[in-house]
Amino acid sequence: MPRNVQPTGSSTPRRADGRPADVEDPSPRLRPAAAGLLGIETLLLLAAATFCFVMVSAGNLHARLGTGLGIFLIIFAVGTALASRSVLVKGRFGLGYGITWQMFQALVASSMLRGGMYWQGALGLALAIAVFVLLLRLVRSTPLPDRAS
């Protein structure tokens, strides 16, 4: 038997059946901004994949490594594109994938900083932090799957 675990002083709006009501987005521009930044990440991933394939065809990168890396980047680009679309339509996939991707991206960016790639690492880290914060602000206003309209 489910029970209501809402604290007495909570300001979370509730429906008549006791479930939390959907909350409006904190700002009308927040969702498009988060989706746009995920779209920019998609384009950057596709550009990096294209660079890998060009370097392989020029003979400057080992064929197996460059091809594998390019395919890896394309797979993640598809994921970020789907996440961007999901964020726009208030889907949960976009938030989960997007937040997870930002943590992975921050890890890679900090490794780039340690490796001496300062401006690339700083750009990746700044983008990861910005998108992470935007996505976290959208969590409460995105309906759960059982309440999707």
Coordinates of C-alpha atoms in Angstrom, one line a residue:
M1 CA 0.0 0.0 0.0
P2 CA 1.6 3.3 -1.1
R3 CA 1.7 6.0 1.4
N4 CA 2.2 9.7 1.1
V5 CA 5.8 10.6 2.2
Q6 CA 5.4 14.3 1.6
P7 CA 6.7 16.4 4.5
T8 CA 4.2 18.5 6.2
G9 CA 5.6 21.9 5.1
S10 CA 6.4 20.9 1.5
S11 CA 5.3 23.3 -1.2
T12 CA 5.0 20.6 -3.9
P13 CA 1.6 20.9 -5.5
R14 CA -0.5 17.7 -5.2
R15 CA -3.3 16.3 -7.3
A16 CA -6.5 15.0 -5.7
D17 CA -5.2 11.5 -5.8
G18 CA -2.1 12.5 -3.8
R19 CA 0.4 12.3 -6.7
P20 CA 2.6 15.3 -7.3
A21 CA 1.2 17.7 -9.9
D22 CA 3.3 18.6 -13.0
V23 CA 5.2 21.8 -12.3
E24 CA 5.7 24.4 -15.0
D25 CA 9.2 25.0 -16.4
P26 CA 11.2 27.6 -14.4
S27 CA 11.6 29.7 -17.5
P28 CA 10.0 29.5 -20.9
R29 CA 13.4 29.8 -22.6
L30 CA 15.1 27.1 -20.5
R31 CA 13.9 24.0 -22.4
P32 CA 14.8 25.4 -25.9
A33 CA 18.2 26.5 -24.5
A34 CA 19.0 23.1 -23.1
A35 CA 17.9 21.4 -26.3
G36 CA 19.9 23.9 -28.4
L37 CA 23.1 23.2 -26.4
L38 CA 22.5 19.5 -26.8
G39 CA 22.1 20.2 -30.5
I40 CA 25.4 22.0 -30.6
E41 CA 27.1 19.1 -28.9
T42 CA 25.6 16.8 -31.6
L43 CA 27.1 19.0 -34.3
L44 CA 30.5 19.0 -32.5
L45 CA 30.5 15.2 -32.2
L46 CA 29.6 14.9 -35.9
A47 CA 32.5 17.3 -36.8
A48 CA 34.9 15.3 -34.7
A49 CA 33.7 12.0 -36.3
T50 CA 34.2 13.6 -39.8
F51 CA 37.7 14.7 -38.8
C52 CA 38.5 11.2 -37.8
F53 CA 37.4 9.8 -41.1
V54 CA 39.3 12.5 -43.0
M55 CA 42.5 11.7 -41.0
V56 CA 42.1 8.0 -41.8
S57 CA 41.6 8.7 -45.5
A58 CA 44.7 11.0 -45.5
G59 CA 46.7 8.3 -43.9
N60 CA 47.5 10.4 -40.8
L61 CA 45.5 8.1 -38.4
H62 CA 45.5 4.3 -38.1
A63 CA 42.6 3.0 -40.0
R64 CA 41.1 0.8 -37.3
L65 CA 41.5 3.4 -34.6
G66 CA 40.2 6.3 -36.6
T67 CA 37.2 4.3 -38.0
G68 CA 36.3 3.0 -34.6
L69 CA 36.5 6.4 -33.0
G70 CA 34.5 7.9 -35.8
I71 CA 31.7 5.3 -35.4
F72 CA 31.8 5.8 -31.6
L73 CA 31.4 9.5 -32.0
I74 CA 28.5 9.1 -34.4
I75 CA 26.7 6.8 -32.0
F76 CA 26.9 9.4 -29.2
A77 CA 25.9 12.1 -31.7
V78 CA 22.7 10.2 -32.4
G79 CA 22.1 9.9 -28.7
T80 CA 22.5 13.6 -28.1
A81 CA 20.3 14.4 -31.0
L82 CA 17.5 12.1 -29.6
A83 CA 18.1 13.7 -26.2
S84 CA 17.7 17.2 -27.6
R85 CA 14.4 16.2 -29.2
S86 CA 13.2 14.5 -26.1
V87 CA 14.0 17.6 -24.0
L88 CA 11.8 19.7 -26.3
V89 CA 8.8 17.4 -26.0
K90 CA 9.2 17.0 -22.2
G91 CA 10.5 13.4 -22.4
R92 CA 12.4 11.8 -19.6
F93 CA 15.0 10.1 -21.9
G94 CA 16.5 13.5 -22.8
L95 CA 17.1 14.4 -19.2
G96 CA 18.6 11.0 -18.2
Y97 CA 20.8 10.7 -21.2
G98 CA 21.8 14.3 -21.3
I99 CA 22.8 14.5 -17.6
T100 CA 24.8 11.2 -18.0
W101 CA 26.4 12.5 -21.1
Q102 CA 27.5 15.7 -19.4
M103 CA 29.2 13.8 -16.6
F104 CA 31.1 11.7 -19.2
Q105 CA 31.9 14.9 -21.2
A106 CA 33.2 16.6 -18.0
L107 CA 35.4 13.6 -17.3
V108 CA 36.9 13.7 -20.8
A109 CA 37.3 17.5 -20.7
S110 CA 39.2 17.3 -17.4
S111 CA 41.5 14.7 -18.9
M112 CA 42.1 17.0 -21.8
L113 CA 43.1 19.7 -19.4
R114 CA 45.5 17.4 -17.7
G115 CA 46.9 16.4 -21.1
G116 CA 47.7 20.0 -22.0
M117 CA 44.8 20.7 -24.3
Y118 CA 43.7 23.8 -22.4
W119 CA 41.3 25.6 -24.6
Q120 CA 39.6 22.4 -25.9
G121 CA 39.3 21.0 -22.3
A122 CA 38.0 24.3 -20.9
L123 CA 35.4 24.6 -23.7
G124 CA 34.2 21.0 -23.1
L125 CA 34.1 21.5 -19.4
A126 CA 32.2 24.8 -19.6
L127 CA 29.7 23.3 -22.1
A128 CA 29.2 20.2 -19.9
I129 CA 28.6 22.3 -16.7
A130 CA 26.1 24.7 -18.5
V131 CA 24.0 21.9 -20.0
F132 CA 24.1 19.9 -16.8
V133 CA 22.7 22.8 -14.8
L134 CA 20.0 23.5 -17.4
L135 CA 18.9 19.9 -17.5
L136 CA 18.8 19.7 -13.7
R137 CA 16.5 22.7 -13.6
L138 CA 14.1 20.9 -15.9
V139 CA 13.8 17.6 -13.9
R140 CA 10.8 18.7 -11.7
S141 CA 8.9 20.1 -14.7
T142 CA 9.2 17.0 -16.8
P143 CA 6.4 14.6 -16.3
L144 CA 7.0 11.0 -15.2
P145 CA 6.1 8.3 -17.7
D146 CA 2.9 7.3 -15.8
R147 CA 1.7 10.9 -16.0
A148 CA 2.6 11.7 -19.6
S149 CA -0.2 13.4 -21.5

